[in-house]
Amino acid sequence: MITLTINGRHIDVEDGTSLLEAAKTAGIHIPTLCHYPGLPAHAVCRMCLVEIEGTQNPQPACRTLAKDGDVVTTDSEALTAFRKADAEWLLARHPNDCMRCEVNGACQLQRLVHENQWEERWPKTPAGAVTASEELSCDHTSPSIWRDLSKCIECGLCAEVCGDSVQNQNVIGFANRGFDRRPVTVFDVPLSQTNCISCGQCTLVCPVGALIEAPHWHEVLRTLDAHRRVSVVQVAPATRIAISEEFGLESGTVSTGRLINALRLLGFDYVFDTNFAADLTIMEEGTELLSRLEAGTELPLFTSCCPGWVNWVELNRPDLLPHLSTTKSPQQMHGAIAKRGRFARSLGPDFADGKAEPYVVSVMPCTAKKDEAQRPGVSGDVDHVLTTRELARMIRSRGIPFGALSEDGQFDSPLGESTGAAQIFGASGGVMEAMVRTAAHFKGVEHDLPLEWEALRGVREGVKTATIPGVGTVAVCNGIASAQRMLEDETWREDYVAIEVMACVGGCLGGGGEPKSMDPQILQKRAKAIYSVDAKAPRRRSYENADVQALYASELGAPNSPTAHHLLHTHYAA
Ligand code: HC0
Ligand code: SF4
């Protein structure tokens, strides 16, 4: 332990603690715009400069380690004046469009200016006009990610998370120096022409609105307001937990009922559960795995429900495409069933003869799901995809008191029932654990095997494995970088029969569309909540879902039947 003084307070911290963290332990707040837990400190925003007795110049608190005996000041007049000038310099080159900015209310630059009531230094833009810098720097070519470099404050977090620190994609990097320093793509081409996999991790760490999810919520709200179409919404497993954070509820609070009530208040006619389709996915994908095992071909089977991973394979390793499961993701399956199944036909004659179809929206913790909804082979199943953050904006914009809503909301039937196996899809390892539970049933060995597979769980581990008697060894790659590492040698071909890959660390609960959080334990808290829903579920194996059984009996026949293939499977582009 070392002892130092910050603003006159004695503080004991572990050796190796930064001044920023040391101050935090004593409840002393030092502003910063470029710090993000878990990523290396770059000290580029200069907001966290502090004075250390005996040191000539102020030092960045994020990158300076506390030393025994340090005497530190965080709030001198000189520091305050510097921070104000720093903010004004940032504002001088920042567009004056906070009122319509997607991250209005969640932007850290805005918060800092607001908190300190620093003077506005924006160039005055006439209403409706587009500044030259906006015109040059907006990139809306990706179906998932929008960039507006005129808002960039050069914190470097996007390049860090997209690069070696987390995702290992290196789509974004820094170019130029000084005033022209900018995060650019290779050769500065639009994002749609890069190897971006749409994971959205860059939008999660961006402290301003320079990188955001391609927004769909304005159009969804317009469609709901007009109320011309029958509207259907489906909700992903991870969203019902993380959305609580947007409204001040404790992290890890399960808000399924509140969320259903909020969606009804927004005007959706039917509120369904993506988890229903997750159970259906297991029936299809589990059967696909057993068929491949019998035939001894295209093994190991890779899961295909993560669109970031599917994008990565198509862009980087098309030779692996035959290994991807052809089963559609739960999002797309749910859309296909809602639009073209018995439910749609029950809505009236126009729906029955195909002249009309319901308007289908999904709420996902993922930005790549926007991209997925437009893929050849599934496009049309889902009309718009909202991230968890976008839904929170909609709820706020309509003044719905989310935290005060009752937890009694219930999904509509018949596309709303689900099992605990579907709920764990939202955590890394969950799809594989769910598949193991049902594959064990198909093989007639479920009663000899445990229901819970701890070896496949965990939100920080890289590659997790378990050996399932009667099936083989399965693996889980937690994050795209761990999959890339696994693929570096060829042993995976022999070692495993099935491999789950989720592009984001933690799985969907760490998705690029989730609420922004500075809590280093946030993934663990969300995962704990997900597994608690499973533990309390009355049915915990996908094949036990009564609505899924009824769907097979009435419409699909058996898993992997020709009708099931037509509605529930897809193909990939080499
Ligand atoms: Fe997921 Fe899904 S589990 S990808 O993370 O498979 O986005 O939550 O909705 O589709 O079910 C995301 C989460 C889903 C899908 C499901 C799968
Ligand atoms: Fe990189 Fe993912 Fe952002 Fe694309 S979406 S730029 S791959 S972090």
Coordinates of C-alpha atoms and ligand atoms in Angstrom, one line a residue:
M1 CA 0.0 0.0 0.0
I2 CA 1.1 3.6 -0.6
T3 CA -0.2 6.8 1.0
L4 CA -0.7 10.1 -0.8
T5 CA -2.6 13.3 -0.4
I6 CA -5.2 14.5 -2.9
N7 CA -6.8 17.9 -2.3
G8 CA -5.7 17.7 1.3
R9 CA -7.1 14.2 1.9
H10 CA -4.9 11.2 2.9
I11 CA -5.6 8.2 0.7
D12 CA -4.2 4.7 0.9
V13 CA -4.1 2.7 -2.4
E14 CA -2.4 -0.3 -3.9
D15 CA 0.9 0.3 -5.6
G16 CA 0.2 0.6 -9.4
T17 CA -3.0 2.6 -9.0
S18 CA -3.4 5.6 -11.3
L19 CA -4.0 9.0 -9.8
L20 CA -7.4 9.0 -11.5
E21 CA -8.4 5.8 -9.7
A22 CA -6.8 6.9 -6.4
A23 CA -8.9 10.1 -6.5
K24 CA -12.0 8.1 -7.3
T25 CA -11.5 5.9 -4.2
A26 CA -11.7 9.1 -2.1
G27 CA -14.8 10.4 -3.9
I28 CA -12.8 13.0 -5.8
H29 CA -14.0 13.5 -9.3
I30 CA -11.5 14.4 -12.0
P31 CA -13.1 15.1 -15.4
T32 CA -11.9 13.0 -18.4
L33 CA -13.2 12.5 -21.9
C34 CA -10.7 9.8 -23.3
H35 CA -10.6 7.4 -20.4
Y36 CA -12.5 4.1 -20.6
P37 CA -12.2 1.2 -18.0
G38 CA -10.2 -1.7 -19.4
L39 CA -8.6 0.2 -22.3
P40 CA -5.1 1.7 -22.2
A41 CA -4.8 5.4 -21.1
H42 CA -3.8 7.7 -23.8
A43 CA -4.1 11.1 -22.0
V44 CA -5.1 12.9 -25.2
C45 CA -8.1 14.9 -24.0
R46 CA -5.9 16.6 -21.2
M47 CA -9.0 17.2 -19.1
C48 CA -7.6 15.1 -16.2
L49 CA -4.4 17.1 -15.8
V50 CA -3.5 17.5 -12.1
E51 CA -0.7 19.3 -10.2
I52 CA 1.8 17.2 -8.3
E53 CA 4.0 19.0 -5.8
G54 CA 7.6 19.1 -7.0
T55 CA 6.7 18.4 -10.6
Q56 CA 7.1 21.3 -13.0
N57 CA 4.1 20.7 -15.3
P58 CA 0.6 19.3 -14.7
Q59 CA 0.4 15.6 -15.3
P60 CA -2.5 13.5 -16.8
A61 CA -4.1 11.6 -13.8
C62 CA -5.2 8.7 -16.1
R63 CA -1.7 7.8 -17.0
T64 CA 0.3 8.8 -13.9
L65 CA 0.7 6.2 -11.2
A66 CA 0.3 7.3 -7.6
K67 CA 3.5 7.4 -5.7
D68 CA 4.0 7.2 -1.9
G69 CA 4.0 10.7 -0.5
D70 CA 2.5 12.4 -3.6
V71 CA 0.8 15.7 -2.8
V72 CA -1.8 16.3 -5.6
T73 CA -4.2 19.1 -6.5
T74 CA -7.0 18.5 -8.9
D75 CA -8.9 21.8 -8.6
S76 CA -6.6 24.8 -8.8
E77 CA -7.6 28.0 -10.6
A78 CA -5.0 27.3 -13.2
L79 CA -6.3 23.7 -13.9
T80 CA -9.9 25.0 -14.0
A81 CA -9.0 27.7 -16.5
F82 CA -7.1 25.2 -18.6
R83 CA -10.0 22.8 -18.7
K84 CA -12.4 25.5 -19.7
A85 CA -10.0 26.6 -22.5
D86 CA -9.6 22.9 -23.5
A87 CA -13.4 22.5 -23.8
E88 CA -13.8 25.7 -25.7
W89 CA -11.1 24.6 -28.2
L90 CA -13.1 21.3 -28.6
L91 CA -16.4 23.2 -29.0
A92 CA -14.9 25.6 -31.6
R93 CA -14.6 22.7 -34.0
H94 CA -17.8 20.8 -32.9
P95 CA -21.0 21.3 -34.7
N96 CA -23.9 23.1 -33.0
D97 CA -26.5 20.4 -33.4
C98 CA -26.9 18.9 -29.9
M99 CA -30.6 19.4 -30.1
R100 CA -31.0 16.8 -32.9
C101 CA -27.9 14.7 -32.1
E102 CA -28.5 11.0 -31.4
V103 CA -26.5 11.1 -28.2
N104 CA -28.1 14.3 -26.8
G105 CA -28.2 13.7 -23.1
A106 CA -25.6 10.9 -23.2
C107 CA -22.7 12.8 -24.7
Q108 CA -19.8 13.3 -22.2
L109 CA -18.6 16.5 -23.8
Q110 CA -22.1 18.0 -23.5
R111 CA -22.3 16.8 -19.9
L112 CA -19.0 18.4 -19.0
V113 CA -19.9 21.7 -20.6
H114 CA -23.3 21.6 -18.9
E115 CA -21.9 20.7 -15.5
N116 CA -19.4 23.5 -15.6
Q117 CA -21.6 26.0 -17.5
W118 CA -18.7 26.7 -19.8
E119 CA -19.3 29.3 -22.4
E120 CA -20.7 28.3 -25.8
R121 CA -18.1 28.7 -28.5
W122 CA -19.8 27.0 -31.4
P123 CA -19.7 28.5 -34.9
K124 CA -23.2 29.8 -35.6
T125 CA -24.9 27.7 -38.3
P126 CA -28.1 28.9 -39.8
A127 CA -31.0 26.5 -39.1
G128 CA -31.1 23.6 -41.5
A129 CA -27.7 24.4 -43.1
V130 CA -25.0 21.8 -43.3
T131 CA -21.5 23.0 -42.4
A132 CA -18.7 22.2 -44.8
S133 CA -17.1 20.0 -42.1
E134 CA -20.3 18.0 -41.7
E135 CA -20.7 17.4 -45.4
L136 CA -17.1 16.2 -45.6
S137 CA -17.1 14.0 -42.5
C138 CA -20.5 12.2 -42.4
D139 CA -20.4 8.6 -43.4
H140 CA -23.8 6.9 -43.5
T141 CA -22.8 4.1 -45.9
S142 CA -22.8 1.2 -43.3
P143 CA -26.2 -0.3 -42.5
S144 CA -25.2 -0.4 -38.8
I145 CA -22.7 2.3 -37.9
W146 CA -22.8 6.0 -38.7
R147 CA -19.7 8.2 -38.4
D148 CA -19.6 12.0 -38.1
L149 CA -16.0 13.1 -37.8
S150 CA -16.9 16.7 -37.2
K151 CA -18.0 15.6 -33.7
C152 CA -14.8 13.6 -33.0
I153 CA -12.8 14.8 -30.1
E154 CA -9.8 12.5 -30.9
C155 CA -10.0 10.5 -27.7
G156 CA -8.8 7.4 -29.6
L157 CA -11.1 5.0 -27.9
C158 CA -12.7 3.8 -31.1
A159 CA -9.3 2.9 -32.6
E160 CA -8.4 1.2 -29.4
V161 CA -11.5 -1.0 -29.1
C162 CA -11.5 -1.8 -32.8
G163 CA -7.8 -2.7 -32.7
D164 CA -5.6 -5.0 -30.7
S165 CA -7.0 -4.1 -27.2
V166 CA -10.4 -5.8 -27.8
Q167 CA -11.8 -6.6 -31.3
N168 CA -8.6 -7.0 -33.3
Q169 CA -10.3 -5.7 -36.5
N170 CA -8.2 -2.5 -37.0
V171 CA -10.8 -1.0 -39.2
I172 CA -10.3 2.5 -37.7
G173 CA -6.9 4.1 -37.0
F174 CA -5.5 7.6 -36.6
A175 CA -4.1 9.7 -39.4
N176 CA -2.5 13.1 -39.5
R177 CA -1.2 15.2 -36.7
G178 CA -2.2 18.2 -34.8
F179 CA -5.5 19.9 -35.8
D180 CA -6.1 17.4 -38.6
R181 CA -5.7 14.3 -36.5
R182 CA -8.6 12.1 -37.2
P183 CA -9.7 8.4 -36.8
V184 CA -10.0 7.2 -40.4
T185 CA -10.5 3.9 -42.2
V186 CA -7.7 2.4 -44.2
F187 CA -7.3 4.7 -47.3
D188 CA -10.1 6.8 -45.8
V189 CA -12.8 4.9 -47.6
P190 CA -16.4 4.8 -46.4
L191 CA -17.1 2.2 -43.7
S192 CA -19.1 0.1 -46.1
Q193 CA -16.0 -0.5 -48.1
T194 CA -13.9 -1.7 -45.2
N195 CA -13.8 -5.0 -43.3
C196 CA -16.0 -3.6 -40.5
I197 CA -18.1 -6.4 -39.0
S198 CA -20.7 -4.0 -37.6
C199 CA -20.1 -5.1 -34.0
G200 CA -20.6 -1.5 -32.8
Q201 CA -18.0 -1.7 -30.0
C202 CA -16.7 1.6 -31.3
T203 CA -20.2 3.2 -30.7
L204 CA -20.2 1.8 -27.2
V205 CA -17.0 3.6 -26.2
C206 CA -17.4 6.8 -28.2
P207 CA -17.9 9.5 -25.6
V208 CA -19.7 11.8 -28.0
G209 CA -21.8 11.3 -31.1
A210 CA -19.0 10.7 -33.7
L211 CA -19.8 7.0 -33.9
I212 CA -23.4 5.9 -33.4
E213 CA -25.7 3.1 -34.4
A214 CA -27.6 3.8 -37.7
P215 CA -30.7 5.2 -36.0
H216 CA -34.0 3.5 -36.9
W217 CA -36.1 4.8 -34.0
H218 CA -37.4 8.0 -35.6
E219 CA -39.0 6.0 -38.4
V220 CA -40.3 3.4 -35.9
L221 CA -42.0 6.1 -33.9
R222 CA -43.5 7.7 -37.0
T223 CA -44.9 4.4 -38.1
L224 CA -46.4 3.7 -34.7
D225 CA -47.8 7.2 -34.5
A226 CA -49.5 6.8 -37.8
H227 CA -50.9 3.5 -36.7
R228 CA -51.8 2.4 -40.2
R229 CA -50.2 -1.0 -39.9
V230 CA -50.5 -3.9 -37.5
S231 CA -47.2 -3.6 -35.5
V232 CA -45.2 -6.4 -33.9
V233 CA -42.1 -6.0 -31.7
Q234 CA -39.8 -8.8 -30.5
V235 CA -37.3 -8.3 -27.6
A236 CA -33.9 -9.9 -27.4
P237 CA -32.8 -11.8 -24.3
A238 CA -30.0 -9.3 -23.3
T239 CA -32.1 -6.2 -23.7
R240 CA -34.6 -6.9 -21.0
I241 CA -31.8 -6.7 -18.4
A242 CA -29.5 -3.9 -19.6
I243 CA -32.4 -1.5 -20.4
S244 CA -32.8 -1.1 -16.6
E245 CA -29.5 0.8 -16.5
E246 CA -30.8 3.5 -18.8
F247 CA -33.4 4.4 -16.2
G248 CA -31.4 4.4 -13.0
L249 CA -32.4 0.9 -11.9
E250 CA -29.6 -1.2 -10.3
S251 CA -27.4 -3.0 -12.9
G252 CA -28.6 -6.6 -13.3
T253 CA -32.2 -5.8 -12.7
V254 CA -34.5 -7.9 -14.8
S255 CA -37.1 -5.6 -16.4
T256 CA -39.0 -8.0 -18.7
G257 CA -42.5 -6.9 -17.5
R258 CA -41.7 -3.2 -17.4
L259 CA -40.3 -3.4 -20.9
I260 CA -43.4 -5.1 -22.2
N261 CA -45.5 -2.4 -20.6
A262 CA -43.4 0.4 -22.1
L263 CA -43.6 -1.2 -25.6
R264 CA -47.4 -1.3 -25.3
L265 CA -47.4 2.4 -24.2
L266 CA -45.3 3.2 -27.3
G267 CA -48.1 1.8 -29.4
F268 CA -47.0 -1.7 -30.5
D269 CA -50.0 -4.0 -31.1
Y270 CA -48.2 -7.2 -30.3
V271 CA -45.2 -7.7 -28.0
F272 CA -43.4 -11.0 -28.7
D273 CA -40.3 -12.6 -27.3
T274 CA -37.2 -13.3 -29.5
N275 CA -36.6 -16.1 -26.9
F276 CA -39.5 -18.1 -28.6
A277 CA -37.4 -18.1 -31.7
A278 CA -34.2 -18.9 -29.8
D279 CA -35.9 -22.2 -28.7
L280 CA -36.9 -22.8 -32.3
T281 CA -33.2 -22.1 -33.4
I282 CA -32.1 -24.8 -31.0
M283 CA -34.5 -27.3 -32.5
E284 CA -33.2 -26.5 -36.0
E285 CA -29.5 -26.1 -35.2
G286 CA -29.4 -29.0 -32.8
T287 CA -30.9 -31.3 -35.5
E288 CA -28.5 -29.9 -38.0
L289 CA -25.6 -30.7 -35.7
L290 CA -26.8 -34.3 -35.2
S291 CA -27.2 -34.8 -39.0
R292 CA -23.7 -33.5 -39.6
L293 CA -22.4 -35.8 -36.9
E294 CA -24.1 -38.8 -38.5
A295 CA -22.9 -37.9 -42.0
G296 CA -19.4 -36.9 -40.7
T297 CA -19.4 -33.8 -42.9
E298 CA -18.9 -30.1 -42.4
L299 CA -17.7 -30.5 -38.8
P300 CA -17.3 -28.7 -36.6
L301 CA -20.5 -26.8 -36.9
F302 CA -20.1 -23.0 -36.2
T303 CA -23.1 -21.2 -34.7
S304 CA -24.5 -18.5 -37.0
C305 CA -26.7 -16.4 -34.8
C306 CA -24.1 -13.6 -34.3
P307 CA -24.1 -11.4 -37.4
G308 CA -20.7 -9.9 -36.4
W309 CA -19.2 -13.3 -36.6
V310 CA -21.0 -14.2 -39.9
N311 CA -19.7 -10.9 -41.4
W312 CA -16.2 -11.7 -40.2
V313 CA -16.3 -15.2 -41.9
E314 CA -17.6 -13.8 -45.1
L315 CA -15.0 -11.0 -45.2
N316 CA -12.0 -12.9 -43.9
R317 CA -12.4 -16.6 -44.1
P318 CA -15.0 -17.6 -46.8
D319 CA -13.4 -21.1 -46.8
L320 CA -15.2 -21.6 -43.4
L321 CA -18.7 -20.8 -44.7
P322 CA -19.7 -24.5 -45.2
H323 CA -19.1 -24.9 -41.4
L324 CA -21.6 -22.2 -40.5
S325 CA -25.0 -23.4 -39.5
T326 CA -27.6 -22.5 -42.1
T327 CA -30.2 -21.9 -39.3
K328 CA -31.4 -18.3 -39.3
S329 CA -30.8 -16.3 -36.2
P330 CA -33.6 -16.0 -33.7
Q331 CA -34.2 -12.4 -34.8
Q332 CA -34.8 -13.4 -38.4
M333 CA -36.7 -16.6 -37.6
H334 CA -39.1 -14.7 -35.4
G335 CA -39.6 -12.1 -38.2
A336 CA -40.2 -14.8 -40.8
I337 CA -42.8 -16.6 -38.6
A338 CA -44.5 -13.4 -37.5
K339 CA -44.8 -12.2 -41.2
R340 CA -45.5 -15.5 -43.0
G341 CA -46.9 -18.0 -40.4
R342 CA -50.3 -18.7 -38.9
F343 CA -50.2 -15.6 -36.7
A344 CA -50.0 -13.3 -39.7
R345 CA -52.7 -15.2 -41.5
S346 CA -55.0 -14.8 -38.5
L347 CA -54.9 -11.0 -38.8
G348 CA -57.4 -10.8 -41.6
P349 CA -58.1 -11.7 -45.3
D350 CA -55.4 -9.3 -46.7
F351 CA -52.8 -10.9 -44.4
A352 CA -54.0 -14.4 -45.3
D353 CA -53.6 -13.9 -49.0
G354 CA -50.3 -12.1 -48.7
K355 CA -51.5 -8.6 -49.7
A356 CA -50.6 -7.2 -46.3
E357 CA -48.0 -8.1 -43.7
P358 CA -47.4 -6.9 -40.1
Y359 CA -44.8 -4.2 -39.5
V360 CA -42.0 -6.1 -37.6
V361 CA -39.5 -4.4 -35.3
S362 CA -36.9 -6.0 -33.1
V363 CA -35.1 -4.6 -30.1
M364 CA -31.5 -5.9 -29.9
P365 CA -28.4 -5.3 -27.8
C366 CA -26.5 -5.4 -31.1
T367 CA -25.7 -3.0 -34.0
A368 CA -24.9 -5.8 -36.4
K369 CA -28.5 -7.0 -36.2
K370 CA -29.4 -3.9 -38.3
D371 CA -27.0 -5.2 -41.0
E372 CA -28.3 -8.8 -40.6
A373 CA -31.9 -7.6 -41.2
Q374 CA -30.8 -6.5 -44.7
R375 CA -28.8 -9.6 -45.7
P376 CA -29.7 -11.4 -48.9
G377 CA -31.7 -14.4 -47.9
V378 CA -33.4 -12.9 -44.8
S379 CA -34.1 -9.4 -45.9
G380 CA -37.8 -8.6 -45.3
D381 CA -38.2 -10.7 -42.2
V382 CA -37.7 -7.7 -39.9
D383 CA -38.4 -4.1 -41.0
H384 CA -36.5 -2.1 -38.4
V385 CA -34.0 -3.0 -35.7
L386 CA -33.6 -0.8 -32.6
T387 CA -30.7 -1.1 -30.2
T388 CA -31.3 -1.1 -26.5
R389 CA -30.0 2.5 -26.4
E390 CA -32.4 3.6 -29.1
L391 CA -35.4 2.1 -27.4
A392 CA -34.4 4.0 -24.2
R393 CA -34.4 7.2 -26.3
M394 CA -37.9 6.4 -27.6
I395 CA -39.2 5.7 -24.1
R396 CA -37.6 8.9 -22.8
S397 CA -38.8 11.0 -25.7
R398 CA -42.4 9.9 -24.9
G399 CA -42.0 10.6 -21.2
I400 CA -42.8 7.1 -20.2
P401 CA -41.8 6.6 -16.5
F402 CA -40.0 3.3 -17.1
G403 CA -38.7 2.8 -13.6
A404 CA -42.2 3.3 -12.2
L405 CA -43.9 0.9 -14.5
S406 CA -45.2 -2.4 -13.1
E407 CA -43.3 -5.7 -13.7
D408 CA -46.5 -7.4 -14.6
G409 CA -46.3 -7.1 -18.4
Q410 CA -46.8 -10.4 -20.3
F411 CA -45.7 -11.3 -23.8
D412 CA -48.5 -12.0 -26.3
S413 CA -49.2 -15.6 -27.4
P414 CA -48.3 -17.7 -29.4
L415 CA -44.9 -16.2 -30.3
G416 CA -44.1 -15.2 -26.7
E417 CA -43.4 -18.4 -24.8
S418 CA -39.8 -19.4 -24.1
T419 CA -37.6 -21.6 -21.9
G420 CA -34.6 -20.8 -19.7
A421 CA -32.4 -22.2 -22.4
A422 CA -33.5 -19.4 -24.7
Q423 CA -32.8 -16.7 -22.1
I424 CA -29.1 -17.8 -21.7
F425 CA -28.6 -17.1 -25.5
G426 CA -27.8 -13.6 -24.3
A427 CA -24.5 -14.6 -22.5
S428 CA -21.4 -16.0 -24.1
G429 CA -21.7 -19.8 -24.0
G430 CA -25.4 -19.7 -23.7
V431 CA -26.3 -20.8 -27.3
M432 CA -23.9 -23.8 -26.9
E433 CA -25.3 -24.7 -23.4
A434 CA -28.8 -24.5 -24.8
M435 CA -27.9 -26.7 -27.7
V436 CA -26.2 -29.3 -25.5
R437 CA -29.4 -29.5 -23.3
T438 CA -31.6 -30.3 -26.3
A439 CA -29.0 -32.4 -28.2
A440 CA -28.7 -34.6 -25.1
H441 CA -32.4 -35.1 -25.2
F442 CA -32.3 -36.0 -28.9
K443 CA -29.6 -38.6 -28.1
G444 CA -31.6 -39.9 -25.1
V445 CA -28.9 -39.1 -22.6
E446 CA -30.3 -35.9 -20.9
H447 CA -31.0 -37.6 -17.6
D448 CA -27.4 -38.8 -17.3
L449 CA -26.0 -35.3 -17.9
P450 CA -26.1 -32.1 -15.9
L451 CA -28.5 -29.4 -17.0
E452 CA -26.1 -26.6 -16.3
W453 CA -22.6 -26.5 -18.0
E454 CA -20.4 -24.2 -15.8
A455 CA -17.4 -24.8 -18.1
L456 CA -19.2 -23.0 -20.9
R457 CA -20.1 -19.9 -18.8
G458 CA -18.2 -16.8 -18.0
V459 CA -18.0 -13.4 -19.6
R460 CA -14.3 -12.7 -19.5
E461 CA -12.7 -16.1 -20.5
G462 CA -11.4 -16.6 -24.1
V463 CA -12.1 -20.1 -25.5
K464 CA -14.2 -22.4 -23.2
T465 CA -14.7 -26.1 -23.8
A466 CA -16.8 -29.0 -22.5
T467 CA -17.0 -32.7 -23.5
I468 CA -20.5 -34.0 -23.9
P469 CA -20.8 -37.8 -23.7
G470 CA -22.6 -39.0 -26.8
V471 CA -22.0 -35.8 -28.7
G472 CA -18.3 -34.8 -28.5
T473 CA -16.3 -31.8 -27.4
V474 CA -17.8 -28.3 -28.0
A475 CA -16.1 -24.9 -27.8
V476 CA -17.2 -21.3 -27.1
C477 CA -15.2 -18.4 -28.4
N478 CA -15.9 -15.3 -26.3
G479 CA -15.3 -12.3 -28.6
I480 CA -14.1 -12.2 -32.2
A481 CA -10.4 -11.9 -31.2
S482 CA -10.5 -15.2 -29.3
A483 CA -12.0 -16.9 -32.4
Q484 CA -9.2 -15.4 -34.6
R485 CA -6.7 -16.8 -32.1
M486 CA -8.3 -20.2 -32.1
L487 CA -8.3 -20.3 -35.9
E488 CA -4.5 -19.6 -36.1
D489 CA -3.7 -23.3 -36.2
E490 CA -5.8 -26.1 -37.5
T491 CA -6.4 -28.1 -34.3
W492 CA -10.0 -26.9 -34.0
R493 CA -10.9 -29.0 -37.0
E494 CA -10.2 -32.2 -35.0
D495 CA -10.7 -31.1 -31.5
Y496 CA -14.4 -29.9 -31.6
V497 CA -17.7 -31.0 -33.0
A498 CA -19.4 -27.6 -32.6
I499 CA -18.2 -24.0 -31.9
E500 CA -20.1 -21.0 -30.7
V501 CA -18.7 -17.6 -31.7
M502 CA -20.0 -14.3 -30.4
A503 CA -18.2 -11.3 -31.8
C504 CA -18.6 -9.2 -28.6
V505 CA -16.9 -10.1 -25.3
G506 CA -19.5 -11.4 -22.9
G507 CA -21.8 -12.3 -25.8
C508 CA -24.9 -10.2 -26.6
L509 CA -25.0 -8.8 -23.2
G510 CA -21.8 -7.0 -24.1
G511 CA -23.2 -6.0 -27.5
G512 CA -22.4 -2.7 -29.3
G513 CA -26.1 -1.6 -28.9
E514 CA -26.2 -1.9 -25.1
P515 CA -26.3 1.0 -22.7
K516 CA -22.9 2.7 -22.3
S517 CA -21.5 1.8 -18.9
M518 CA -18.3 2.7 -17.0
D519 CA -18.8 -0.1 -14.5
P520 CA -15.9 -2.6 -14.9
Q521 CA -18.2 -5.4 -13.5
I522 CA -21.1 -4.6 -15.8
L523 CA -20.8 -7.8 -17.9
Q524 CA -20.8 -10.0 -14.8
K525 CA -23.8 -8.2 -13.4
R526 CA -25.8 -8.6 -16.6
A527 CA -24.7 -12.3 -16.9
K528 CA -25.7 -13.1 -13.3
A529 CA -29.2 -11.7 -14.1
I530 CA -29.5 -13.8 -17.3
Y531 CA -28.6 -17.0 -15.5
S532 CA -31.0 -16.2 -12.7
V533 CA -33.9 -16.0 -15.2
D534 CA -32.9 -19.4 -16.5
A535 CA -32.6 -20.9 -13.0
K536 CA -36.2 -19.8 -12.1
A537 CA -37.7 -20.8 -15.4
P538 CA -40.3 -23.6 -15.2
R539 CA -39.0 -25.2 -18.4
R540 CA -35.2 -25.0 -19.2
R541 CA -34.8 -27.1 -22.4
S542 CA -35.8 -25.7 -25.7
Y543 CA -37.7 -28.8 -26.9
E544 CA -40.1 -28.3 -23.9
N545 CA -41.5 -25.1 -25.3
A546 CA -45.2 -25.9 -25.9
D547 CA -45.6 -23.2 -28.5
V548 CA -42.6 -24.5 -30.4
Q549 CA -44.0 -28.0 -30.3
A550 CA -47.4 -26.7 -31.5
L551 CA -45.7 -24.8 -34.4
Y552 CA -44.0 -28.1 -35.6
A553 CA -47.3 -30.0 -35.2
S554 CA -49.4 -27.4 -37.1
E555 CA -47.1 -25.9 -39.7
L556 CA -43.5 -27.0 -39.9
G557 CA -43.7 -30.8 -39.5
A558 CA -40.3 -31.8 -38.1
P559 CA -37.1 -29.9 -37.4
N560 CA -35.1 -29.5 -40.7
S561 CA -38.2 -30.4 -42.8
P562 CA -38.6 -28.8 -46.2
T563 CA -41.1 -26.2 -44.8
A564 CA -38.7 -25.5 -41.9
H565 CA -35.8 -25.1 -44.3
H566 CA -37.9 -22.7 -46.5
L567 CA -38.8 -20.4 -43.6
L568 CA -36.0 -20.9 -41.0
H569 CA -32.7 -21.4 -42.9
T570 CA -30.5 -19.1 -45.0
H571 CA -27.3 -19.1 -47.1
Y572 CA -24.1 -17.1 -47.1
A573 CA -22.2 -15.0 -49.6
A574 CA -18.6 -16.1 -50.4
Ligands
HC0_1 FE1 -28.6 -11.9 -29.1 FE2 -29.8 -13.7 -30.3 S1 -28.9 -14.0 -28.2 S2 -27.9 -12.8 -31.1 O1 -26.9 -11.8 -28.5 O2 -28.9 -16.4 -31.2 O3 -28.5 -9.3 -30.6 O4 -29.8 -10.7 -26.6 O5 -31.5 -11.6 -29.7 O6 -31.1 -13.2 -33.0 O7 -32.2 -15.0 -29.2 C1 -28.5 -10.2 -29.9 C2 -29.2 -11.1 -27.5 C3 -30.4 -12.1 -29.6 C4 -30.7 -13.4 -31.9 C5 -31.4 -14.5 -29.6 C6 -29.3 -15.3 -30.9
SF4_2 FE1 -14.4 -1.7 -35.7 FE2 -16.6 -3.0 -34.9 FE3 -16.6 -0.3 -35.0 FE4 -16.6 -1.8 -37.3 S1 -18.2 -1.7 -35.8 S2 -15.3 0.0 -36.9 S3 -15.3 -3.6 -36.6 S4 -15.4 -1.6 -33.6

